[in-house]
CSV table of C-alpha atoms and ligand atoms in Angstrom, one decimal:
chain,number,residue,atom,x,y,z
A,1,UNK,CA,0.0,0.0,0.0
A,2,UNK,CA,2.9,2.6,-0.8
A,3,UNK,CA,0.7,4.1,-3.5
A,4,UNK,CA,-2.3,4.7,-0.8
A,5,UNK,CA,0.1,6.4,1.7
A,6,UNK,CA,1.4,8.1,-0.7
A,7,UNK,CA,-1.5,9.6,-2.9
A,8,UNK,CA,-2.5,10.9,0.7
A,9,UNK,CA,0.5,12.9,1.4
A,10,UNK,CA,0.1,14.2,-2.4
A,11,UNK,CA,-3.2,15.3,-1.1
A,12,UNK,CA,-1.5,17.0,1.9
A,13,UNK,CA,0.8,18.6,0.1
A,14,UNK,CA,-1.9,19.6,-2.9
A,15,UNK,CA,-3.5,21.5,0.5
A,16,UNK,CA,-0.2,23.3,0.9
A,17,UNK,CA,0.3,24.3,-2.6
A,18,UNK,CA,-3.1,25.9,-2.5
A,19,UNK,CA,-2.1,28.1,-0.2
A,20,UNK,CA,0.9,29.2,-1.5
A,21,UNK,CA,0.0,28.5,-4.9
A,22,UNK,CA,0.4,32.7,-6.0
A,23,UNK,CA,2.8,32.9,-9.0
A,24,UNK,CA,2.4,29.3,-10.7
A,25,UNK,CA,1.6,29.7,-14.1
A,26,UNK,CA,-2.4,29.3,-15.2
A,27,UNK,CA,-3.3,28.5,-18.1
A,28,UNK,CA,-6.5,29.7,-19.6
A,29,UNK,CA,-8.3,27.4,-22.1
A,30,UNK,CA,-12.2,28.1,-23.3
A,31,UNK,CA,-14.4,25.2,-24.1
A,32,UNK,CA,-17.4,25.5,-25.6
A,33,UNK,CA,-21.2,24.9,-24.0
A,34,UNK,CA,-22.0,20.8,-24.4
A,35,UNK,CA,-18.8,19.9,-26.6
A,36,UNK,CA,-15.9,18.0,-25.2
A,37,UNK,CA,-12.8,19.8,-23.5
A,38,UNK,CA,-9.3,19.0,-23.1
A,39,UNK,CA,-7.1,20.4,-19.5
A,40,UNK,CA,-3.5,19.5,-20.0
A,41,UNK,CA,-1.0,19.1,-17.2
A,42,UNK,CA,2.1,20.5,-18.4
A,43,UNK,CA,4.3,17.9,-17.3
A,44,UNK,CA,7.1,16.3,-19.6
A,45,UNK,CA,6.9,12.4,-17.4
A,46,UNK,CA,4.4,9.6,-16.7
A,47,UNK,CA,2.8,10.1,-13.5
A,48,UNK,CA,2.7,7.5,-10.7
A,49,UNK,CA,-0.2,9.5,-8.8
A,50,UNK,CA,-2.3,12.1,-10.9
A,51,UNK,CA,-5.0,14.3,-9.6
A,52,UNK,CA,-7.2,16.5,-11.1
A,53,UNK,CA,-9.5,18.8,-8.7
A,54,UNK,CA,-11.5,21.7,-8.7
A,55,UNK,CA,-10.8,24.5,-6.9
A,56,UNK,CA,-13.8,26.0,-5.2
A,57,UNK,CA,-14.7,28.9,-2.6
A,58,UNK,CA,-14.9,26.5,0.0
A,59,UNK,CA,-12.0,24.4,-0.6
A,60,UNK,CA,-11.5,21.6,-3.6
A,61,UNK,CA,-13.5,18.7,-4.7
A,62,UNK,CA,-11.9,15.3,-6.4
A,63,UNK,CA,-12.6,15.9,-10.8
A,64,UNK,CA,-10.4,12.6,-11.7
A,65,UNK,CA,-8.0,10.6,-9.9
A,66,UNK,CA,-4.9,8.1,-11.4
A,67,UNK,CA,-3.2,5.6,-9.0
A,68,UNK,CA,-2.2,1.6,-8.6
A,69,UNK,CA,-2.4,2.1,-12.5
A,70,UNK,CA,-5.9,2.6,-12.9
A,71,UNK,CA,-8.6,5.5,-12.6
A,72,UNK,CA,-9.9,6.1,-9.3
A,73,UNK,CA,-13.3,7.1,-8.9
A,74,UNK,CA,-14.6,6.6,-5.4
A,75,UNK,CA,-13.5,10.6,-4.9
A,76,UNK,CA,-15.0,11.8,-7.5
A,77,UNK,CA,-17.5,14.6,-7.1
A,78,UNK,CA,-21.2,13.4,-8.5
A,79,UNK,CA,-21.5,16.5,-10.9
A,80,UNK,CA,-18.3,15.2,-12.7
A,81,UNK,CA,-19.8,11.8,-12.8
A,82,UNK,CA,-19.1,9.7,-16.1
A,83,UNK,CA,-17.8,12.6,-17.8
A,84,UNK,CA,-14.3,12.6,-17.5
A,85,UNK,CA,-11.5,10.3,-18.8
A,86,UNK,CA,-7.2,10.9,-19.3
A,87,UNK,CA,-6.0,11.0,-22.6
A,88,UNK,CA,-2.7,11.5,-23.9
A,89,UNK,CA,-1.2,15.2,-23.7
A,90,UNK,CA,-0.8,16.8,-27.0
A,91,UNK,CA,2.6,18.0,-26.7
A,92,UNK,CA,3.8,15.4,-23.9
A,93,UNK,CA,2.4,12.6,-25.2
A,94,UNK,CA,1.8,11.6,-21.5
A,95,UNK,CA,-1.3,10.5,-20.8
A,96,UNK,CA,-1.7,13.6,-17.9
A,97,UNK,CA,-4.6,15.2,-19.8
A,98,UNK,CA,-8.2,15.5,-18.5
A,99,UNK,CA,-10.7,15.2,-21.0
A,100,UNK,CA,-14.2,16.3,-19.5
A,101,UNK,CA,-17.2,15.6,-21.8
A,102,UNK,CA,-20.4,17.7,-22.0
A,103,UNK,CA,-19.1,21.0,-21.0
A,104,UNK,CA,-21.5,22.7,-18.9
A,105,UNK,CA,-21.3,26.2,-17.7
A,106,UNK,CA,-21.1,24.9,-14.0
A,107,UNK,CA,-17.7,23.8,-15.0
A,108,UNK,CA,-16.2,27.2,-15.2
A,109,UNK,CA,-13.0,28.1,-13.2
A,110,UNK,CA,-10.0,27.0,-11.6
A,111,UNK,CA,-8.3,23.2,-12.4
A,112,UNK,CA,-5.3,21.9,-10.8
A,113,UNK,CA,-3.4,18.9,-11.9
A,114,UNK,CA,-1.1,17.3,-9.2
A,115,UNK,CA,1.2,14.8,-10.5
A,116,UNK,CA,3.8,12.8,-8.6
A,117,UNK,CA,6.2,10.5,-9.4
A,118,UNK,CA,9.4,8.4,-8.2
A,119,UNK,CA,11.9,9.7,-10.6
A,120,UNK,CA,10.7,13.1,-10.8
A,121,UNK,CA,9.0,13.8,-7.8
A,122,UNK,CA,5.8,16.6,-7.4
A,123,UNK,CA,4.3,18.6,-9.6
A,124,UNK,CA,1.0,20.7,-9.7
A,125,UNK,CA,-0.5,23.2,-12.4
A,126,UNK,CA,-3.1,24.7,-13.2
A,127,UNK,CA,-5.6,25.6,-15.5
A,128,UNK,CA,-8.7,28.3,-15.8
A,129,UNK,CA,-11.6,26.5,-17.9
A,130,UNK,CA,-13.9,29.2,-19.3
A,131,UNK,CA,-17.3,27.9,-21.1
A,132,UNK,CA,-18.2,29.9,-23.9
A,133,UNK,CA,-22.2,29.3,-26.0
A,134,UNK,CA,-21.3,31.4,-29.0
A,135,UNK,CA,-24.8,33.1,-30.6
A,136,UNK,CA,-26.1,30.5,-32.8
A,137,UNK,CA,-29.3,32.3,-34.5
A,138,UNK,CA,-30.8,35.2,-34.3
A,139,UNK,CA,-34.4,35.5,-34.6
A,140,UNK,CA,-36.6,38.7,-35.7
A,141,UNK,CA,-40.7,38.6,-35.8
A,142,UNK,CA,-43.5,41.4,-36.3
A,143,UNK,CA,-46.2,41.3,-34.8
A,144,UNK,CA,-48.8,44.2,-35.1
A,145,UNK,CA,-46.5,47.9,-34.9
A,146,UNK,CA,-43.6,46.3,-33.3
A,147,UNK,CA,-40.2,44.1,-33.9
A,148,UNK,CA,-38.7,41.6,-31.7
A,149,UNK,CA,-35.3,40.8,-32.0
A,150,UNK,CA,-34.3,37.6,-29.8
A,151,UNK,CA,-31.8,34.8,-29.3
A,152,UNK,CA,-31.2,31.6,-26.5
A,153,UNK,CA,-29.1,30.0,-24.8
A,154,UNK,CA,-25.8,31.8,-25.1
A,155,UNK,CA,-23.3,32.4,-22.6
A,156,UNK,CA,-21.9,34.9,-21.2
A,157,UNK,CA,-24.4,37.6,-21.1
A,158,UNK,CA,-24.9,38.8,-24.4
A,159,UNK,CA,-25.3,42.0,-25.8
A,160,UNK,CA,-28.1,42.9,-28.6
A,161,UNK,CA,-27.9,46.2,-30.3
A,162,UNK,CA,-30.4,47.2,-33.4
A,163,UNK,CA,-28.9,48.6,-36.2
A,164,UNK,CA,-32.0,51.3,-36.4
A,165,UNK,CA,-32.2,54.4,-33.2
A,166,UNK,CA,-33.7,54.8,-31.3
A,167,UNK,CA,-32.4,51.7,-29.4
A,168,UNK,CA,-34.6,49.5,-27.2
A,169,UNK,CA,-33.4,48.3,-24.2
A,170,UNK,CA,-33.6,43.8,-24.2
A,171,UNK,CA,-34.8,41.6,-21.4
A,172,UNK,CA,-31.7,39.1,-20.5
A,173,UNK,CA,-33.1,36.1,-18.5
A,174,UNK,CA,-31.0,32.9,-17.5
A,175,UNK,CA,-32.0,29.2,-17.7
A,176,UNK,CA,-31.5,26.6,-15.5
A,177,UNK,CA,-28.7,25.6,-17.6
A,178,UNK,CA,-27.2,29.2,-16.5
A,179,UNK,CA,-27.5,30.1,-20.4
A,180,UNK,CA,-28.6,33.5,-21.0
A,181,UNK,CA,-32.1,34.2,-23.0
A,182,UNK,CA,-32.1,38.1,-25.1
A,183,UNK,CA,-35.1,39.9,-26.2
A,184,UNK,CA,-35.9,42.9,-27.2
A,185,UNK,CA,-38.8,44.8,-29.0
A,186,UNK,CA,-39.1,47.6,-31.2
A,187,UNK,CA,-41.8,49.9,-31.7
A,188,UNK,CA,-42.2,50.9,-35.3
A,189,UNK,CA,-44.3,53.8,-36.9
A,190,UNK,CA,-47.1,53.5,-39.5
A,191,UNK,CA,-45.2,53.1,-42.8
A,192,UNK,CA,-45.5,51.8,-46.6
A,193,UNK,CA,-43.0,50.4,-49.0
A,194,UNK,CA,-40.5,47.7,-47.4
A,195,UNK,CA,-39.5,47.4,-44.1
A,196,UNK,CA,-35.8,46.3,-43.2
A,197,UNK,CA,-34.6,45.9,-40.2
A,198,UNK,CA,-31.4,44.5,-38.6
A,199,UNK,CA,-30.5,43.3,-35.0
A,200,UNK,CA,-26.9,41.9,-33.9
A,201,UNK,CA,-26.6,39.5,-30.7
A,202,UNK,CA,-22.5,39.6,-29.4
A,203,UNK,CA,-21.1,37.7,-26.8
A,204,UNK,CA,-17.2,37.2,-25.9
A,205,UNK,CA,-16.8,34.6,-28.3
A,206,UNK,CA,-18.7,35.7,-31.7
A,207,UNK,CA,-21.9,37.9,-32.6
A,208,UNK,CA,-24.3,37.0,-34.7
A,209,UNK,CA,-26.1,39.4,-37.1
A,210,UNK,CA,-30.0,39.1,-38.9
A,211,UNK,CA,-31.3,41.3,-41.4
A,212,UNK,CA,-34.7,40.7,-42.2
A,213,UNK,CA,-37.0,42.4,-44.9
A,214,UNK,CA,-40.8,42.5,-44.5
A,215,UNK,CA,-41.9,43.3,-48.5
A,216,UNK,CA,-44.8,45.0,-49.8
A,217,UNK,CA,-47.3,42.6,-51.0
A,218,UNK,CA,-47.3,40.9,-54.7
A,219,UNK,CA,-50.5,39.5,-56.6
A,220,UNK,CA,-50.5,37.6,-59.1
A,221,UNK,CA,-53.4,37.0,-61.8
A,222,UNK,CA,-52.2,33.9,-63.2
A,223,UNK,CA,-51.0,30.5,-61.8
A,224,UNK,CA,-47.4,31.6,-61.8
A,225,UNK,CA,-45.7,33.9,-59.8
A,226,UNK,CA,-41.5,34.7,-58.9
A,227,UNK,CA,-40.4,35.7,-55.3
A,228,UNK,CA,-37.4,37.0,-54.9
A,229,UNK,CA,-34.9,36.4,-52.0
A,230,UNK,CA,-32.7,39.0,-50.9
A,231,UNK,CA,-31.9,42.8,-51.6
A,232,UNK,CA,-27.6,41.7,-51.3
A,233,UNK,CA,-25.4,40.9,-54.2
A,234,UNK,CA,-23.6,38.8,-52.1
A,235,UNK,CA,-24.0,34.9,-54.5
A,236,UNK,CA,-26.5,32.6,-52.5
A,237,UNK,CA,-24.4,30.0,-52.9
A,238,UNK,CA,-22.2,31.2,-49.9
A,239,UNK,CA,-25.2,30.9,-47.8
A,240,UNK,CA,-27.7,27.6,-46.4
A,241,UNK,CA,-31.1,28.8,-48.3
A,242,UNK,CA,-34.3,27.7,-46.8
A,243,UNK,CA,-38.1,28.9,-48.2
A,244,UNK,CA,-41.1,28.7,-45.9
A,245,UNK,CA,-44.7,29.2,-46.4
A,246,UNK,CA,-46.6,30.8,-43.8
A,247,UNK,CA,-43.4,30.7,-41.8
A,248,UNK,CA,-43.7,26.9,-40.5
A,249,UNK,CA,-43.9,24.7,-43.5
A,250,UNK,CA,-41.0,24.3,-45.2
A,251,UNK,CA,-41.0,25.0,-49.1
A,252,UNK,CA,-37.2,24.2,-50.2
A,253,UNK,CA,-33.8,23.9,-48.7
A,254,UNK,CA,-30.8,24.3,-50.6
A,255,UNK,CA,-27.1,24.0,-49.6
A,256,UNK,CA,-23.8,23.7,-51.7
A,257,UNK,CA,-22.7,20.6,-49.6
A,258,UNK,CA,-26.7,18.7,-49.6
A,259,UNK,CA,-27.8,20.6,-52.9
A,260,UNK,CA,-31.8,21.4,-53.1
A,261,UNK,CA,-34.6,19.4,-51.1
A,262,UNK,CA,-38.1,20.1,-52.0
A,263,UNK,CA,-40.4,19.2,-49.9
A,264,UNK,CA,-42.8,16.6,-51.2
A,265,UNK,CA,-46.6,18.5,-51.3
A,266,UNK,CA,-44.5,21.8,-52.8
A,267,UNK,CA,-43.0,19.7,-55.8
A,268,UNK,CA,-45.9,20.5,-57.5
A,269,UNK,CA,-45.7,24.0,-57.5
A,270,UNK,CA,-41.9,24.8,-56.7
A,271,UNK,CA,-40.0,25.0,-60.7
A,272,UNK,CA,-37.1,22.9,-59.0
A,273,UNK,CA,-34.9,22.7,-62.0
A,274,UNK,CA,-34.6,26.5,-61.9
A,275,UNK,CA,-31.9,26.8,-58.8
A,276,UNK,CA,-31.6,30.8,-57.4
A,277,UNK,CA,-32.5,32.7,-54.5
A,278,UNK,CA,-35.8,33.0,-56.7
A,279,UNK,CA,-38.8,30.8,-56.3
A,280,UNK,CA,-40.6,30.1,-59.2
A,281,UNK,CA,-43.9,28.9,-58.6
A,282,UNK,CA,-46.4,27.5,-60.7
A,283,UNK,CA,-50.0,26.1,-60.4
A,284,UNK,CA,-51.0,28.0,-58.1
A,285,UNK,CA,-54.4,28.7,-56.3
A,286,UNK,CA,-55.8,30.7,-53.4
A,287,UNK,CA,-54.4,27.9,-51.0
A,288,UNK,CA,-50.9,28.9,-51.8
A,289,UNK,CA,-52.1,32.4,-51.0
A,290,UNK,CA,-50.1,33.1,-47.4
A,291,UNK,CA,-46.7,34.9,-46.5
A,292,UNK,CA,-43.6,32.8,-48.0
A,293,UNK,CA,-39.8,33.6,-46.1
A,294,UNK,CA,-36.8,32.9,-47.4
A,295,UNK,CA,-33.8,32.4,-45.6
A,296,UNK,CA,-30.3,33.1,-46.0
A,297,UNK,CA,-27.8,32.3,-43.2
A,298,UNK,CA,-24.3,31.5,-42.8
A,299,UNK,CA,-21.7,31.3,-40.2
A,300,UNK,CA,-22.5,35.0,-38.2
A,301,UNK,CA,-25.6,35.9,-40.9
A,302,UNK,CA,-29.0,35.2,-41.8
A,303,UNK,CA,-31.0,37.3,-44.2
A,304,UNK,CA,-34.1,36.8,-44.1
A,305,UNK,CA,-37.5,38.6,-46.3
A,306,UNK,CA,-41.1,37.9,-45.8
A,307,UNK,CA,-43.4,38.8,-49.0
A,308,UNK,CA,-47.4,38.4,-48.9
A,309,UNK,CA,-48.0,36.3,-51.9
A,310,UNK,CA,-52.3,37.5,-53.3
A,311,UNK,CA,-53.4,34.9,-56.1
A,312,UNK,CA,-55.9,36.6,-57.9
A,313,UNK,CA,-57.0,34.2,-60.1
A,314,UNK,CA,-60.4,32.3,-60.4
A,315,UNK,CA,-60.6,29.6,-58.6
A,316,UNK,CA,-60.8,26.9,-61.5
A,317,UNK,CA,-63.3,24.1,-60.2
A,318,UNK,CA,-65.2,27.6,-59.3
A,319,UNK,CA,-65.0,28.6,-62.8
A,320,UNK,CA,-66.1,25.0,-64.3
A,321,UNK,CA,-69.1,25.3,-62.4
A,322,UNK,CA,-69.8,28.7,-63.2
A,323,UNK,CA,-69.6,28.4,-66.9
A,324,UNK,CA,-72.3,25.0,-66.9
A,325,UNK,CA,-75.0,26.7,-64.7
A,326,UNK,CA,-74.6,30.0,-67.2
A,327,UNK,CA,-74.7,27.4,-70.6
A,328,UNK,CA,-77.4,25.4,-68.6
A,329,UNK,CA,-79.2,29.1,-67.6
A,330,UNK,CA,-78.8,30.3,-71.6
A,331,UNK,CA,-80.2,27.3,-73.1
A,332,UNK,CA,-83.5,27.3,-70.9
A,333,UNK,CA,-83.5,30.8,-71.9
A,334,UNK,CA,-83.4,29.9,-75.2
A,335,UNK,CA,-85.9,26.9,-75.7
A,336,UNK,CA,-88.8,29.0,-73.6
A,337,UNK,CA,-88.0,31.9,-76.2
A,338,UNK,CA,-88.4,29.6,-79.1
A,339,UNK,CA,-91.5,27.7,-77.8
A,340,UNK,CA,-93.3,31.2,-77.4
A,341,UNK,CA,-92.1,32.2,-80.7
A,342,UNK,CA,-93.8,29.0,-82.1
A,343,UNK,CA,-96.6,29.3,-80.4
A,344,UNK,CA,-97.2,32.7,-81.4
A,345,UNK,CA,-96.2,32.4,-85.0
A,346,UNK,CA,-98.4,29.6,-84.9
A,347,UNK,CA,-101.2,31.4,-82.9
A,348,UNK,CA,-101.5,34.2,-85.4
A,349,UNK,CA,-101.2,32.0,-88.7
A,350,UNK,CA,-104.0,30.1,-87.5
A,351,UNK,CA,-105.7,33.1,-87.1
A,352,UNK,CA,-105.0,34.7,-90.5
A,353,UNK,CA,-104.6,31.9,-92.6
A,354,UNK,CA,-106.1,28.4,-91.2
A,355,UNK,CA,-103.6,26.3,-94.1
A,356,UNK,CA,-100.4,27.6,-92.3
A,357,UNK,CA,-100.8,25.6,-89.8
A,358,UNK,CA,-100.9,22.0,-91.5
A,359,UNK,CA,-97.3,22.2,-92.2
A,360,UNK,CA,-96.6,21.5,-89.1
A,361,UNK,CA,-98.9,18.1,-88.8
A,362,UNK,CA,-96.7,16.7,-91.8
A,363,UNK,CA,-93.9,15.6,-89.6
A,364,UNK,CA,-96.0,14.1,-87.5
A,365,UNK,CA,-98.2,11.4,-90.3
A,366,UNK,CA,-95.2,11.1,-92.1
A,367,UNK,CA,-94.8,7.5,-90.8
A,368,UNK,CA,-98.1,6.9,-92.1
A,369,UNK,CA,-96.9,8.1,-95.5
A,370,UNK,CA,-99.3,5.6,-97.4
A,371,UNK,CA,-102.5,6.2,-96.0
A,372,UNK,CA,-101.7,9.6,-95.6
A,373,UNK,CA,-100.4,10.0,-99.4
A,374,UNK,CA,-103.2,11.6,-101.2
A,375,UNK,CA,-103.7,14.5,-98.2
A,376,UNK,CA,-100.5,15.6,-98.6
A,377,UNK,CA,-100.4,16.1,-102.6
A,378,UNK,CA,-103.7,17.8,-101.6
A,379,UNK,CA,-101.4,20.3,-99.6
A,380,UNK,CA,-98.7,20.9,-102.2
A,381,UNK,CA,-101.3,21.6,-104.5
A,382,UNK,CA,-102.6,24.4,-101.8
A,383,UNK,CA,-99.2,25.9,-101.4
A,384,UNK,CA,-98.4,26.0,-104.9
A,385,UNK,CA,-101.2,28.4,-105.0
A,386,UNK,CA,-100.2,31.1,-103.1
A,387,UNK,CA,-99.8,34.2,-104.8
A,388,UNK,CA,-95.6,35.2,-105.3
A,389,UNK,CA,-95.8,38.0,-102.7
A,390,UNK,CA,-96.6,36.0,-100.2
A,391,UNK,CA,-93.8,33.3,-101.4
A,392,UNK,CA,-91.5,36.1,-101.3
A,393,UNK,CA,-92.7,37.1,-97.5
A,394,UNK,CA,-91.7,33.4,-96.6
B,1,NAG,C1,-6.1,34.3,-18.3
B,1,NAG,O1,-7.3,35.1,-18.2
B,1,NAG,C2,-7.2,36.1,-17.3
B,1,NAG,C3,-8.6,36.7,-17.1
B,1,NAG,O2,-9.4,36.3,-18.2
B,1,NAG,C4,-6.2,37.1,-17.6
B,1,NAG,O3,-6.1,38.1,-16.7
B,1,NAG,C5,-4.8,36.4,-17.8
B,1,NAG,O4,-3.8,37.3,-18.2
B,1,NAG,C6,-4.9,35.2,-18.7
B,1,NAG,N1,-3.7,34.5,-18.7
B,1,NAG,C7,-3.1,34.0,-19.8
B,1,NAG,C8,-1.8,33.3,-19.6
B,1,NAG,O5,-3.5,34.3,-20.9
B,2,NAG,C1,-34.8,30.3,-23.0
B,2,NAG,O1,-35.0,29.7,-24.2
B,2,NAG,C2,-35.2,28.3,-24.3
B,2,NAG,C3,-35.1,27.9,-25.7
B,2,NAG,O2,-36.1,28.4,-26.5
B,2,NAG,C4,-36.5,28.0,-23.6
B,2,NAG,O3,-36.7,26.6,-23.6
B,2,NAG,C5,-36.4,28.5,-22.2
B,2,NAG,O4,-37.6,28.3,-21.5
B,2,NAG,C6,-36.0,30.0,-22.1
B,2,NAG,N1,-35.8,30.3,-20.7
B,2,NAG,C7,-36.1,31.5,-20.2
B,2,NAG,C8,-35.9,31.6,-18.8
B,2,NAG,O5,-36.7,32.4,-20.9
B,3,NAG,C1,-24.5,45.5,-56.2
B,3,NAG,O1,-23.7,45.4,-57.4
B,3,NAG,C2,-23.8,46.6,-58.2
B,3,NAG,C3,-23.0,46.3,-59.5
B,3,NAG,O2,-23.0,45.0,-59.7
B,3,NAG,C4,-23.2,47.8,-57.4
B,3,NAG,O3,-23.3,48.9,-58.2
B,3,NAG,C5,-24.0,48.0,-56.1
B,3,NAG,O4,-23.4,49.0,-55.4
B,3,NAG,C6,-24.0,46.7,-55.3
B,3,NAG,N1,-24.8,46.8,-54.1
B,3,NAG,C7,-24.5,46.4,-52.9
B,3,NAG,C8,-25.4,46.6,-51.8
B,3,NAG,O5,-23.4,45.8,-52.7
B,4,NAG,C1,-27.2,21.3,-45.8
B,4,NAG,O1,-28.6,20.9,-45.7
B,4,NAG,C2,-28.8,19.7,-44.9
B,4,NAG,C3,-30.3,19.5,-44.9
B,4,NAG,O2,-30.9,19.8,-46.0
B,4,NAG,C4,-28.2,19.8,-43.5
B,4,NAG,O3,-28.4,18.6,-42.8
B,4,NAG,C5,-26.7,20.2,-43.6
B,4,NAG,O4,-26.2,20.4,-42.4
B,4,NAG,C6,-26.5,21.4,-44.5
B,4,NAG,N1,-25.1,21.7,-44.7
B,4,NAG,C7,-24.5,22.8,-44.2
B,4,NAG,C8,-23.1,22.9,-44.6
B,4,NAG,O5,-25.1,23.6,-43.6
């Protein structure tokens, strides 16, 4: 038990360095929120006994300890549990470094590595972990007369400035997860045309800025319309593109790495084979009537523009229907006209000349043509002796 007695007196002595520990070089390293970090010890040996703690207000608390040849856990404070592991230092090649997984921003502050070992004796160093969640989106909405500018979980306190005065002061609130939340609203006055508007989120790490445009409305009278995406010249193809219709469903993505997605009920009125910030769309009807967003973002950028799409076009079943109850309506009009057209022509021949009307009783006997044969050479005979004028009338 030579390694027990002496990891203890390491653990004495680690006690004693703490208090006198003014002047040893720290070294700062920042992790980033959730990802995996790497302390290194900056020893150039293997050590026998190697222990990594966290310094606290109160005192230390055991992070991950090495001895007998194995990792030691029975120390190890629960909030560190299953997280850490050593791995090989980069430089050393010693397998000193602590690799704690799942960075959270509990985790900030002060790490010391004490190391000893037969041939070269004690060592301690230490290192100062900050935690960094850069700004990973920016969002901007309207709703009614104002703006709202917003984005989550990033850490440290961020700072949100609009690009527009007057400023608005934002709302920082922290999770659970000591992450910071950043609102902040913006009143705007009546106006026309195109709205643009422009918010940037910074923290310590990066900042994050989104432009967004809010367009005038566009109708269209046909099936097709074109809606562009942004007011830069910057190429699109620098940037992820996403379209959305009535700001949830999602029209189209398009990267350079992935190429373009359509999603599967747009196919049909998405041009897909024409690739641009522009959406061509065809086919349309009043269902695709709604507010379509595109969105341009890259690394520290979106751009995004809203545009009210108006079809104005006749609803086709609508217009189907229409047309057979007008052609049904017309030709109802048409036969009652022309049966009291008959009837009167017939009513007043009758009364004028009482012959007119057997003309009309041929059709009728003409099945009967045999019996009926000598009648109707009787009739000839009686037309052939009208006088001309009234042949000419006819
Ligand atoms: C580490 O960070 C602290 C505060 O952030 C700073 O004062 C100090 O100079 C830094 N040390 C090194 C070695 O960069
Ligand atoms: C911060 O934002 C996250 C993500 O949207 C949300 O789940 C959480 O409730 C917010 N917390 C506070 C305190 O606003
Ligand atoms: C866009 O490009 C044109 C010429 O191609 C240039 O005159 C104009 O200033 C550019 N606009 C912006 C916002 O970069
Ligand atoms: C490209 O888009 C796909 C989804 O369509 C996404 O999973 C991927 O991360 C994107 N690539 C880049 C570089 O953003």
């Amino acid at each position: 038990m030579d390694n027990k007695i002496k990891q203890r007196v390491v653990l004495f002595l680690n006690l004693l360095m703490m208090v006198t520990a003014q002047g040893f070089t720290e070294i700062n390293v920042s992790c980033v929120y959730n990802s995996i970090c790497i302390l290194s010890c900056s020893f150039r040996y293997e050590a026998d006994v190697l222990h990594w703690d966290y310094i606290t207000w109160t005192g230390h608390v055991n992070v991950h300890s090495y001895y007998e040849n194995k990792d030691q856990f029975e120390d190890q404070d629960p909030r560190f549990n299953g997280r850490t592991s050593l791995v090989e230092d980069q430089v050393t090649g010693r397998k000193t470094s602590l690799m704690l997984k799942n960075v959270k921003v509990q985790d900030e502050g002060k790490y010391k590595c004490f190391a000893d070992s037969e041939k070269h004796g004690y060592k301690t160093s230490t290192v100062v972990l900050q935690v960094d969640a850069p700004v990973q989106r920016v969002d901007m909405v309207r709703a009614g007369n104002s703006a709202t500018c917003s984005s989550e979980g990033v850490y440290p306190k961020p700072e949100l400035t609009w690009s527009s005065s007057p400023q608005s002061s934002s709302t920082v609130q922290q999770t659970e997860e000591k992450l910071y939340n950043i609102s902040s609203s913006l009143k705007l006055s009546d106006m026309d045309g195109d709205l643009l508007l422009s918010c940037t989120v910074s923290t310590r790490l990066n900042k994050w800025t989104t432009t967004t445009t809010w367009r005038n409305p566009i109708v269209t009278t046909t099936s097709r319309a074109q809606i562009s995406c942004s007011y830069t010249n910057t190429s699109f193809m620098d940037f992820n593109l996403l379209w959305r219709f009535k700001h949830t469903h999602v029209i189209m993505r398009w990267n350079r790495t992935d190429g373009q997605h359509v999603s599967a009920q747009w196919k049909k009125h998405v041009e897909a084979e024409k690739v641009s910030d522009v959406l061509h769309l065809q086919d349309l009807s009043s269902d695709q009537e709604g507010t379509y967003s595109c969105e341009l973002s890259r690394a520290e950028e979106t751009t995004a523009t809203h545009t009210l799409l108006r079809v104005d076009i006749m609803d086709t079943q609508k217009y189907i229907k229409a047309d057979v109850w007008s052609v049904v309506v017309a030709m109802v009009v048409l036969v009652i006209v022309l049966i009291v057209v008959l009837v009167y022509r017939c009513w007043k021949h009758s009364k004028s000349d009482p012959m007119r009307g057997q003309p009309l009783e041929r059709g009728r006997v003409q099945n009967n043509e045999q019996e009926m044969e000598p009648m109707r050479k009787n009739n000839s005979e009686k037309i052939n002796k009208y006088p001309e004028t009234m042949k000419d009338a006819v």
